[in-house]
Tab-separated table of C-alpha atoms in Angstrom:
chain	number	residue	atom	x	y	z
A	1	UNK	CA	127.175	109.948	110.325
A	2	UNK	CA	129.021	111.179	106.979
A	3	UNK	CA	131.310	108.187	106.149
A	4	UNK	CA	134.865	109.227	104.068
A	5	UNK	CA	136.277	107.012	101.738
A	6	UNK	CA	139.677	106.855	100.154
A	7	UNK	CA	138.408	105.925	96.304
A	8	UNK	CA	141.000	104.282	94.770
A	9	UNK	CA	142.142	101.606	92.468
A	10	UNK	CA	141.834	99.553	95.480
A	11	UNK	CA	138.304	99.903	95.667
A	12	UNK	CA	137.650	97.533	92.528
A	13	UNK	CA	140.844	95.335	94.743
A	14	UNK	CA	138.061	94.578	97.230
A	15	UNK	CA	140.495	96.524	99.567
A	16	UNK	CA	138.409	100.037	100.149
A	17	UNK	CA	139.337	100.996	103.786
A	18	UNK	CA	137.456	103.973	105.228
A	19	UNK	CA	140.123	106.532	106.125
A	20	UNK	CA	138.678	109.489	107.588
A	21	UNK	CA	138.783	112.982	106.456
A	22	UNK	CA	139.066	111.804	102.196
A	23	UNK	CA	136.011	112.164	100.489
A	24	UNK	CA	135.519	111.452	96.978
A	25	UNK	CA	134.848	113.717	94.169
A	26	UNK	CA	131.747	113.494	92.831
A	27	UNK	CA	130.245	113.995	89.344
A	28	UNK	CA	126.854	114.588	88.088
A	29	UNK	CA	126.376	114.178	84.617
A	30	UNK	CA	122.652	116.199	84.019
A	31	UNK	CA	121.712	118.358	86.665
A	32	UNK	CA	118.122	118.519	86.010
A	33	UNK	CA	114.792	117.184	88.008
A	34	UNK	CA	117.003	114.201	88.659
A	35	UNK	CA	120.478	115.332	89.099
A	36	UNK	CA	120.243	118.850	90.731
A	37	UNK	CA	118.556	117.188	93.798
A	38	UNK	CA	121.470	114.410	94.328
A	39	UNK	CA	124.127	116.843	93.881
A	40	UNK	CA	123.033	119.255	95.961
A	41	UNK	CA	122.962	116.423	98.780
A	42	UNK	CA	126.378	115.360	98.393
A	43	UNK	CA	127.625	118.620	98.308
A	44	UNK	CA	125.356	119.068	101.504
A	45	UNK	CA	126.854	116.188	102.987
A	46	UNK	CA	130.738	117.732	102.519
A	47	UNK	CA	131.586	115.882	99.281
A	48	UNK	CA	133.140	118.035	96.285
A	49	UNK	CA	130.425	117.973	93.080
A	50	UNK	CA	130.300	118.990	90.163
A	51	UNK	CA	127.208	119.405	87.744
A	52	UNK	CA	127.810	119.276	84.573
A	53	UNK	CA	125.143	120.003	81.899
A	54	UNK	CA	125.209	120.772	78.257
A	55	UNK	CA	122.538	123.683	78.890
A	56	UNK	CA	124.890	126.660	79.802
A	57	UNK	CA	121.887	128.296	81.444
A	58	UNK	CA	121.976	125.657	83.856
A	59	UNK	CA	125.732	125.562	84.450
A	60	UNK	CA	125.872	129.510	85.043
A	61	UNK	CA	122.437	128.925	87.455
A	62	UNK	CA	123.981	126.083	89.523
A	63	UNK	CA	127.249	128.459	89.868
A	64	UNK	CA	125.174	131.693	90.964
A	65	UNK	CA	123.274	129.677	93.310
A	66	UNK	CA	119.706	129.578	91.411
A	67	UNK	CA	118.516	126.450	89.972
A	68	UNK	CA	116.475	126.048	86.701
A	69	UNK	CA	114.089	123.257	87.645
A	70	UNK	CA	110.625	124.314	88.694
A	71	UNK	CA	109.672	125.295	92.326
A	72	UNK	CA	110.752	126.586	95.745
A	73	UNK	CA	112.219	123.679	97.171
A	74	UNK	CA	115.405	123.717	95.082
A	75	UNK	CA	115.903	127.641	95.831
A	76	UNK	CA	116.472	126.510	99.641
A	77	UNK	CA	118.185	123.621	98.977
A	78	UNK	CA	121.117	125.419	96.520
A	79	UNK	CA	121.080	128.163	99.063
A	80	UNK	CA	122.568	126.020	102.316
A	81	UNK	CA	126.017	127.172	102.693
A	82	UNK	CA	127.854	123.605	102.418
A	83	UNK	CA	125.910	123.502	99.004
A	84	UNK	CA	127.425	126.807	97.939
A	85	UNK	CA	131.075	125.625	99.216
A	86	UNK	CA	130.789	121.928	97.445
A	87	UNK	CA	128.883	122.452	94.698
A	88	UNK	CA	130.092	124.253	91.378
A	89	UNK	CA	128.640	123.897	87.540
A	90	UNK	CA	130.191	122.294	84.356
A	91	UNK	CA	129.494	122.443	81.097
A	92	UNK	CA	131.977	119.182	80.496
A	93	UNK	CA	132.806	116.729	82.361
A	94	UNK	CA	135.635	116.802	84.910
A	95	UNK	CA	138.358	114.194	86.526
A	96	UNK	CA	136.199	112.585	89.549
A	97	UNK	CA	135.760	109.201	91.552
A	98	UNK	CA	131.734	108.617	91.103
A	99	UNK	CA	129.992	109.719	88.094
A	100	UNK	CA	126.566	110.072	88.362
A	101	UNK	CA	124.399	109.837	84.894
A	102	UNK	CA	121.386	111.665	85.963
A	103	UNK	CA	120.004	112.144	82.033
A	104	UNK	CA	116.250	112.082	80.647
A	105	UNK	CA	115.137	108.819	78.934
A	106	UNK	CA	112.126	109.666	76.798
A	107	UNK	CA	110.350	107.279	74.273
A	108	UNK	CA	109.980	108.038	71.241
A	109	UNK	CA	106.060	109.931	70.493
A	110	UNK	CA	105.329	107.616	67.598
A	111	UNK	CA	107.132	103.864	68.128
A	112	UNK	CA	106.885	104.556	71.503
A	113	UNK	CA	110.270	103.127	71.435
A	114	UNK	CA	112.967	103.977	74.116
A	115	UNK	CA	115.099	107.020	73.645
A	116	UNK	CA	118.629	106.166	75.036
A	117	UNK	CA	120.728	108.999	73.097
A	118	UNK	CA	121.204	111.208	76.120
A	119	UNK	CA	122.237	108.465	78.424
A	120	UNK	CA	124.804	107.089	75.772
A	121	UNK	CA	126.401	110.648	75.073
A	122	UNK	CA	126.268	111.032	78.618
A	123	UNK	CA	128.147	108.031	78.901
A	124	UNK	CA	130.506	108.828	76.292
A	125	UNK	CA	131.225	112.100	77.678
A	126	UNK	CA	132.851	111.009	80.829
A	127	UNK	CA	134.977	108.179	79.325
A	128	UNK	CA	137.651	110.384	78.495
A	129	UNK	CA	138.061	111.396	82.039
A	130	UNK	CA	137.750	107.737	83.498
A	131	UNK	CA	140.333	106.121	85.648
A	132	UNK	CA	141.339	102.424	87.064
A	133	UNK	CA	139.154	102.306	90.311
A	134	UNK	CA	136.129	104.933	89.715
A	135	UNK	CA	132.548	104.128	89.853
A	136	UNK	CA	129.889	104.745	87.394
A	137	UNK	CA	126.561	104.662	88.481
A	138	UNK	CA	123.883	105.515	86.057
A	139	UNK	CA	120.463	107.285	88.083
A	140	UNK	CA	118.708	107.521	84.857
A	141	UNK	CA	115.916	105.423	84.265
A	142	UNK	CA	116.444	102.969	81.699
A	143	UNK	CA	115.066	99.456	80.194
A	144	UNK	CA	116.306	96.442	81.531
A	145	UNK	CA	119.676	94.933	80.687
A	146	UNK	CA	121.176	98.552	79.957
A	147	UNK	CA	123.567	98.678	82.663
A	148	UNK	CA	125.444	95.450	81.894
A	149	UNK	CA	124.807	95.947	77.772
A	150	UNK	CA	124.734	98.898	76.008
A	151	UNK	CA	126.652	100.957	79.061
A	152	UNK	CA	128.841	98.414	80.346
A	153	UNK	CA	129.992	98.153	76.395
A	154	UNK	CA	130.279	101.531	75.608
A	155	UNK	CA	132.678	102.385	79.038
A	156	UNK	CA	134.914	99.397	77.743
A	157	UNK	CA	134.755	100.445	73.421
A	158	UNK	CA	135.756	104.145	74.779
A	159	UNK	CA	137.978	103.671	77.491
A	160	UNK	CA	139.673	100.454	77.070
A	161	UNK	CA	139.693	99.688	80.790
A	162	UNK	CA	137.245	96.219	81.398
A	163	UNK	CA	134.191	96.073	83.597
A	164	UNK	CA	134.253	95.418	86.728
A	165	UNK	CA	137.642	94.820	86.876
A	166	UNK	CA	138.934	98.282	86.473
A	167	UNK	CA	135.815	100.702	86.177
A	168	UNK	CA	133.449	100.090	89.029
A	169	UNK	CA	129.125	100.272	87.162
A	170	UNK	CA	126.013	100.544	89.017
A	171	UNK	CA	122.225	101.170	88.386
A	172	UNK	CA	120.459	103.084	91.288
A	173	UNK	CA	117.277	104.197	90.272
A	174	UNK	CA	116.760	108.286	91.684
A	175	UNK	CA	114.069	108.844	93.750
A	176	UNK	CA	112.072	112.264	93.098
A	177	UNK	CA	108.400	113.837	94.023
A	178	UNK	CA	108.321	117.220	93.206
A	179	UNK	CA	107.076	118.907	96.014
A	180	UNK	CA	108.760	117.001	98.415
A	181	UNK	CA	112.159	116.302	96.991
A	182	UNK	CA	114.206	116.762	99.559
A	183	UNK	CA	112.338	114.665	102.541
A	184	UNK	CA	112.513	111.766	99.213
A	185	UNK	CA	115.208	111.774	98.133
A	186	UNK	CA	116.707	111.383	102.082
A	187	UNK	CA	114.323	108.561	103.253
A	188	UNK	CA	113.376	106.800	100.533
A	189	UNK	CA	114.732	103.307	100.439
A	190	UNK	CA	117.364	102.791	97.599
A	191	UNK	CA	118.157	99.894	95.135
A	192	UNK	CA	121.677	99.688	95.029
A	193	UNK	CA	122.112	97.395	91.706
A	194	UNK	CA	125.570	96.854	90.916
A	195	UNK	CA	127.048	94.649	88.122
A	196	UNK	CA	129.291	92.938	91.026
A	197	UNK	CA	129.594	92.928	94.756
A	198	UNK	CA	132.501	95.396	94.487
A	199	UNK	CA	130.297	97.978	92.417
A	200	UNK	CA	127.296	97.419	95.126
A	201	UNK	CA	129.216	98.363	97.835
A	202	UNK	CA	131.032	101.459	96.481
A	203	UNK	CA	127.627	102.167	95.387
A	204	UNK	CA	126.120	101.758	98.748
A	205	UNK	CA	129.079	103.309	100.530
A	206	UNK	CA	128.803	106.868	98.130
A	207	UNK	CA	124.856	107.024	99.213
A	208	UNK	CA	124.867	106.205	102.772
A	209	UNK	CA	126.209	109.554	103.107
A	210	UNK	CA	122.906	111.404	102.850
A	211	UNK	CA	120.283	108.368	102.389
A	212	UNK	CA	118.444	107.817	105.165
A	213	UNK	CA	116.402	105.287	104.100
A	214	UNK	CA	117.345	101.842	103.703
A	215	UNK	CA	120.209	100.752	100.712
A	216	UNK	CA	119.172	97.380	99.546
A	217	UNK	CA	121.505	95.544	97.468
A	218	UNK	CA	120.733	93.674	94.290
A	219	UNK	CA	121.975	92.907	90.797
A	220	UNK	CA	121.568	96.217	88.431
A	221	UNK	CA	118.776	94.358	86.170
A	222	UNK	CA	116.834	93.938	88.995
A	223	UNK	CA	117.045	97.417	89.842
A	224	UNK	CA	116.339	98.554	86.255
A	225	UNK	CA	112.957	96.305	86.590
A	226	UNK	CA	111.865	97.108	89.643
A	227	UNK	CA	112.371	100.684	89.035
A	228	UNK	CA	110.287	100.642	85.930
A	229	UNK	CA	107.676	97.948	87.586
A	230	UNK	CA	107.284	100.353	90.684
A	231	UNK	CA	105.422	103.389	87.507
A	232	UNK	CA	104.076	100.550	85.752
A	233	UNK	CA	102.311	99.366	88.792
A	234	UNK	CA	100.940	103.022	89.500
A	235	UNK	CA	99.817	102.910	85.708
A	236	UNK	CA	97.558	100.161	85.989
A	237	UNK	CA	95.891	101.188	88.737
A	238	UNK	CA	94.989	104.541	87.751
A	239	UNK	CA	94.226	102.354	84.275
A	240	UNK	CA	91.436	100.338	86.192
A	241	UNK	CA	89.959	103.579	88.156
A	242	UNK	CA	89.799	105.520	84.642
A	243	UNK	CA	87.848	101.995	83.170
A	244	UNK	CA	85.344	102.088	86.337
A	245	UNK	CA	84.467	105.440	85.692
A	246	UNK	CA	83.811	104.960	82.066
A	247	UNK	CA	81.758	101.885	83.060
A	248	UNK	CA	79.943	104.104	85.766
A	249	UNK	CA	79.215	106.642	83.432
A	250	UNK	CA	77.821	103.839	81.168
A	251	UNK	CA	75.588	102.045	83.229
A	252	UNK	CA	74.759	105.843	85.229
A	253	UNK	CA	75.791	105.680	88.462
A	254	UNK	CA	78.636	107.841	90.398
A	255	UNK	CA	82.037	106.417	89.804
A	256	UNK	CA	83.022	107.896	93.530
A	257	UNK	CA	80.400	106.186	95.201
A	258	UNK	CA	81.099	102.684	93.212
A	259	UNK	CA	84.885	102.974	94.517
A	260	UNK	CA	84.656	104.430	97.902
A	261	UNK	CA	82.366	101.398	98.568
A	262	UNK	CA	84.095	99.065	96.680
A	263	UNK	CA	86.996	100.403	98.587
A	264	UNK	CA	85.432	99.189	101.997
A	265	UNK	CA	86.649	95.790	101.360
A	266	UNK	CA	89.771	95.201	103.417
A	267	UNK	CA	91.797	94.043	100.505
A	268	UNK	CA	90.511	96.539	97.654
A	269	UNK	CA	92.188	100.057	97.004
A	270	UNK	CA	90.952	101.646	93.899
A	271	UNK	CA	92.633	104.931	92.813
A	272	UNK	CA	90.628	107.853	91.877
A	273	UNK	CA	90.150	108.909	88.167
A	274	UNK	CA	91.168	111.407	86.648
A	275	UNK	CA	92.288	113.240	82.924
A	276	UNK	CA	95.029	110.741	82.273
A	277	UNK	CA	98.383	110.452	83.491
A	278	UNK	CA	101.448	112.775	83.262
A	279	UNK	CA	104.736	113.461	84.509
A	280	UNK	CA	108.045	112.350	83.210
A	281	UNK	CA	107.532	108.878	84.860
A	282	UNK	CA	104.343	106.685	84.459
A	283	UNK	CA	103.317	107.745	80.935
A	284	UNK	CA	107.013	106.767	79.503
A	285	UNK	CA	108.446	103.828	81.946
A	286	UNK	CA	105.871	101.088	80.868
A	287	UNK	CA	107.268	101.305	77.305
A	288	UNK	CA	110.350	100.229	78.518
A	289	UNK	CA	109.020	96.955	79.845
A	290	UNK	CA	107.029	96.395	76.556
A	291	UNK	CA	109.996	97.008	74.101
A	292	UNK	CA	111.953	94.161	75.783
A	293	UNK	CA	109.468	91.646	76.319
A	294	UNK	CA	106.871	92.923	73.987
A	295	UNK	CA	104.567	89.336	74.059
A	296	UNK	CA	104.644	89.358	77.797
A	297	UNK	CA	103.289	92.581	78.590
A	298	UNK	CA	99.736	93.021	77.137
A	299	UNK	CA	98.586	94.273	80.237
A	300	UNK	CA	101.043	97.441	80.553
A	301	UNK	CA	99.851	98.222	76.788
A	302	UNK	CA	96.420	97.832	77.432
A	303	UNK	CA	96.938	100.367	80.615
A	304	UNK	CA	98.667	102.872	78.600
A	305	UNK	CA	95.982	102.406	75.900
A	306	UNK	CA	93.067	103.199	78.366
A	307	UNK	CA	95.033	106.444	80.361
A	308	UNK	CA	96.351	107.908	76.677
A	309	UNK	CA	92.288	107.688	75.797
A	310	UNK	CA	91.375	110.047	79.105
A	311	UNK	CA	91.975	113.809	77.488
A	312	UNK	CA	89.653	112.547	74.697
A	313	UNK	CA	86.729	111.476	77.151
A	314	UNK	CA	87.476	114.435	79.221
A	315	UNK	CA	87.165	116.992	75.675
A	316	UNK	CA	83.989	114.971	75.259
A	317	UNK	CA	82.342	115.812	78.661
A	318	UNK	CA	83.200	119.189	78.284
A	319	UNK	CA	81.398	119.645	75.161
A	320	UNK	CA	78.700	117.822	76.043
A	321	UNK	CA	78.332	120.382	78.847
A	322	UNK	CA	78.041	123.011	76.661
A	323	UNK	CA	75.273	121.657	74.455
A	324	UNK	CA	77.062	121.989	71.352
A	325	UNK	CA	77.113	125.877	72.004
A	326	UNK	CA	79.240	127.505	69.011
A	327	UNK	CA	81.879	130.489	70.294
A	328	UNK	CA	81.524	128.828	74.148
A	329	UNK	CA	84.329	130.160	76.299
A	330	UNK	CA	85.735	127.902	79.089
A	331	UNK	CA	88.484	128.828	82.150
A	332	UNK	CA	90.632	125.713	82.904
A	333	UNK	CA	91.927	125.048	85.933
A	334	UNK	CA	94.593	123.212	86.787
A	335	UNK	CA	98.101	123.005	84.279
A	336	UNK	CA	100.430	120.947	86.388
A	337	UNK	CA	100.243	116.985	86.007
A	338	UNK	CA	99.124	116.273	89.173
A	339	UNK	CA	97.654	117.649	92.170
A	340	UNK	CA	99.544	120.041	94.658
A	341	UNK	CA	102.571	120.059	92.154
A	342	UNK	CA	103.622	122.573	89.785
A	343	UNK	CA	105.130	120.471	87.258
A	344	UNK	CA	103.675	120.208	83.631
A	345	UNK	CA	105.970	117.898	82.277
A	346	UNK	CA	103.716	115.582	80.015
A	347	UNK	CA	100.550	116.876	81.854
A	348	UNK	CA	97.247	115.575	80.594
A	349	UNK	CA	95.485	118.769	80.879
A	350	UNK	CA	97.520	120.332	78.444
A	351	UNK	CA	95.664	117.935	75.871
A	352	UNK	CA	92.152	118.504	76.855
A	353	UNK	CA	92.961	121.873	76.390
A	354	UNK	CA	94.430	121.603	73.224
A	355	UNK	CA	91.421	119.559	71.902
A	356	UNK	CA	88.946	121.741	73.126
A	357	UNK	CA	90.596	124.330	70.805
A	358	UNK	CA	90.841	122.066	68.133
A	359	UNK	CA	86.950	122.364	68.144
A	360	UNK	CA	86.542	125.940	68.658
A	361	UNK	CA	86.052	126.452	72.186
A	362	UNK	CA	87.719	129.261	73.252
A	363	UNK	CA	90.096	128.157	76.263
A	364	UNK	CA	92.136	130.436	79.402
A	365	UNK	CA	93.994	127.677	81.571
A	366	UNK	CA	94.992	128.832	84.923
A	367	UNK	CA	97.132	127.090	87.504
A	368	UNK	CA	97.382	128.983	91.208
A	369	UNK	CA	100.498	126.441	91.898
A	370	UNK	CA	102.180	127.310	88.376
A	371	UNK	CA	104.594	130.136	87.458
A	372	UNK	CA	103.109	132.524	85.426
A	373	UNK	CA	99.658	130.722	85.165
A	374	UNK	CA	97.834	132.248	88.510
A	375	UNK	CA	95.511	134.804	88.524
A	376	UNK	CA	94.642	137.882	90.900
A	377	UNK	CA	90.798	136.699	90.925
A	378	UNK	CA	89.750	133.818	89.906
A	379	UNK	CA	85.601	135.563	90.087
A	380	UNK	CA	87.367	138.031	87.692
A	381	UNK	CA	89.104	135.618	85.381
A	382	UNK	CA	85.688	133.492	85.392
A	383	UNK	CA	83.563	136.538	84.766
A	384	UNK	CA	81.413	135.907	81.330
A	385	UNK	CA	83.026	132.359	80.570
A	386	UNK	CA	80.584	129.929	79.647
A	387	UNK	CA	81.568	127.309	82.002
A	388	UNK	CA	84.695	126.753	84.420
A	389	UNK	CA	86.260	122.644	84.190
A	390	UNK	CA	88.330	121.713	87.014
A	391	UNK	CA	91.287	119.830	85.363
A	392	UNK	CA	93.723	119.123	88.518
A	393	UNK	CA	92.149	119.817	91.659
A	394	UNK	CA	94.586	121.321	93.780
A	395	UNK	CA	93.328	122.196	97.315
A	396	UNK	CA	93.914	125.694	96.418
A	397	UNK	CA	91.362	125.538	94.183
A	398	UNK	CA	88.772	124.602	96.075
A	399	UNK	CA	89.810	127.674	98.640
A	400	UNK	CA	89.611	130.020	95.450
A	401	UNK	CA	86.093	128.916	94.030
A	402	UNK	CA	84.606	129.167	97.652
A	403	UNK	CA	85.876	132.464	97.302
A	404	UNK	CA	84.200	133.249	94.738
A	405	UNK	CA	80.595	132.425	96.106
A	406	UNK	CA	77.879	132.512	93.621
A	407	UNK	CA	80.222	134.515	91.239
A	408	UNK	CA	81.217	131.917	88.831
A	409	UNK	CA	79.188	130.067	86.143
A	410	UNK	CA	78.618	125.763	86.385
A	411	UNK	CA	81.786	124.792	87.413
A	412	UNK	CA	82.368	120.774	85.975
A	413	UNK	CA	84.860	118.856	88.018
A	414	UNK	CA	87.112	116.765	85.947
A	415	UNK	CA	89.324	115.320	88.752
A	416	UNK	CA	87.284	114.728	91.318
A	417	UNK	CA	88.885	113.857	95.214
């Protein structure tokens, strides 16, 4: 059931009544991987959005009812007739009652330092537009103690209007799998971190009216921790399968075999190895931890050091399967940064690639799941290459090389199942 809100400047009065038929006007600041998804299910749910982005590609998609981010999943999701009648683009930002900052947050490639610009412009941007009694909730993923510093600071420097008392804040963390975004982003249990019981509940209010899943309350540096411990988490595993397999190749024995039995214990669950880690995620959240508490988090660096190492070792096995062989052609498989995805944001693969080619080795990457990276045949793509490596093993991979019978030369799997 779609709740409706009066949003007021009684809501930061502790006095929000539900009155039916008023919804608030909502608006998402960064419509990308992040932001698209949410405002499309608000505006799915009845509630007036607007996406604003500083891309005017994006703003002119969003209003002609295509979307810019990767995929099919987004082309049915724009295309749902309450999304076409709630939903229109922005290149600035717009009087509202929730602002949603749905920005990137990368790290910086060489201090591996966090990159906060776009969430502080994106900030900036809406304080003009701020009123007594709306709520700012920031979706982007960000180090701990952001919310109640550096944003909490900059709404007050701009706006003049205090924090909680007049400007409602909030940090709840998005939730996004490509491939599956929209079952996700419904039934995924959300941390609803405000910076005071007021700002949770307005929080928790605006997202009950398309979460599914559960809307857990807590403070917003909480949420910005767990958040970031959730990828850090993932990091170290795949960190500790990548070191077994290293060992296993050491001491000769089949890294598979060592986990699945190792596995067999009731309390053991080793991931599977691979190239390294991608996505916009894994490979960039960790940092965040390590930048505030750099002395307590040895472990997260260590991680990052040992999955940042994997497109080396992966380069390595490929040339050692080619015996040193001077013009060798290979056909890559496999572009996106994980499996049965088509993204290639920060994918690993890319880097084996690019190393292989550092050395000489003449390289054709191909990607069934990727725009613009398929191929007709993958017999005819493979025909004279020296040796096919199987970067991310999508299942429709597997279909394709049985295809292609005894057709193709040794095929070297990099990311094994």
């Amino acid at each position: 059931m779609t709740v409706h809100f009066q949003w007021s400047s009684a809501a930061v009065d502790a006095a929000r009544v539900p009155v039916r038929d008023v919804l608030p006007h909502i608006v998402v600041v960064g419509v990308g991987y992040v932001g698209l998804p949410a405002a499309v299910m608000w505006a799915k749910a009845g509630l007036s959005v607007t996406g604003v982005d500083i891309d005017p590609s994006i703003v002119e998609g969003i209003n002609n009812g295509r979307h810019h981010v990767t995929g099919g999943e987004l082309d049915r999701m724009l295309s749902d007739p309450a999304v076409r009648d709630h939903l229109v683009g922005s290149a600035t930002p717009v009087a509202g009652d929730a602002f949603i900052v749905a920005v990137p947050t990368p790290v910086d490639y060489l201090t591996k330092r966090p990159d906060l610009g776009a969430v502080e412009a994106a900030v900036r941007s809406i304080c003009p537009v701020l009123t007594r009694g709306n709520l700012v909730v920031i979706e982007s993923t960000i180090p701990p103690l952001t919310t109640s510093g550096l944003v909490k600071e900059l709404i007050e420097r701009e706006t003049g209007l205090k924090v909680p008392e007049d400007i409602l804040l909030a940090h709840c963390p998005e939730r996004i799998l490509p491939g599956a975004i929209e079952h996700e982003i419904v039934h995924n249990d959300r941390l609803i971190g405000g910076i005071d019981d007021a700002s949770t509940q307005a929080a928790t209010d605006l997202y009950a009216t398309f979460v599914k899943g559960a809307l857990i309350p807590t403070s917003a540096t909480a949420a910005e921790t767990a958040k970031i411990m959730e990828n850090a988490s993932r990091d170290v595993g795949i960190a500790l399968a990548n070191e077994c397999a290293l060992i296993c190749e050491k001491v000769g024995v089949d890294a598979s075999e060592v986990i699945a039995l190792a596995n067999r214990h009731p309390r053991v669950n080793i991931l599977s190895p691979g190239i390294g880690v991608g996505g916009h995620c894994i490979p960039v959240d960790p940092w965040f931890l390590v930048d505030v508490a750099p002395a307590e988090t040895r472990l997260l660096r260590a991680a990052r050091v040992v999955n940042d190492e994997m497109p080396k070792r992966a380069a390595t096995r490929v040339r050692t399967a080619l015996n040193g062989k001077r013009g060798a052609r290979v056909v890559a498989l496999g572009a996106a940064y994980k499996r049965e995805c088509d993204d290639v944001r920060e994918a690993p693969a890319r880097d084996v690639v690019r190393l292989l080619q550092a050395t000489g080795i003449t390289v054709e990457q191909y990607d069934p799941l990727v725009p613009g990276m398929g191929y007709a045949s993958l017999a005819e793509v493979a025909k004279g290459a020296d040796l096919v490596i199987i970067l991310v093993h999508h299942a429709r991979i597997d279909d394709d090389i049985a295809a292609a019978g005894g057709d193709l030369p040794p095929v070297l799997d990099l990311d094994p199942r």
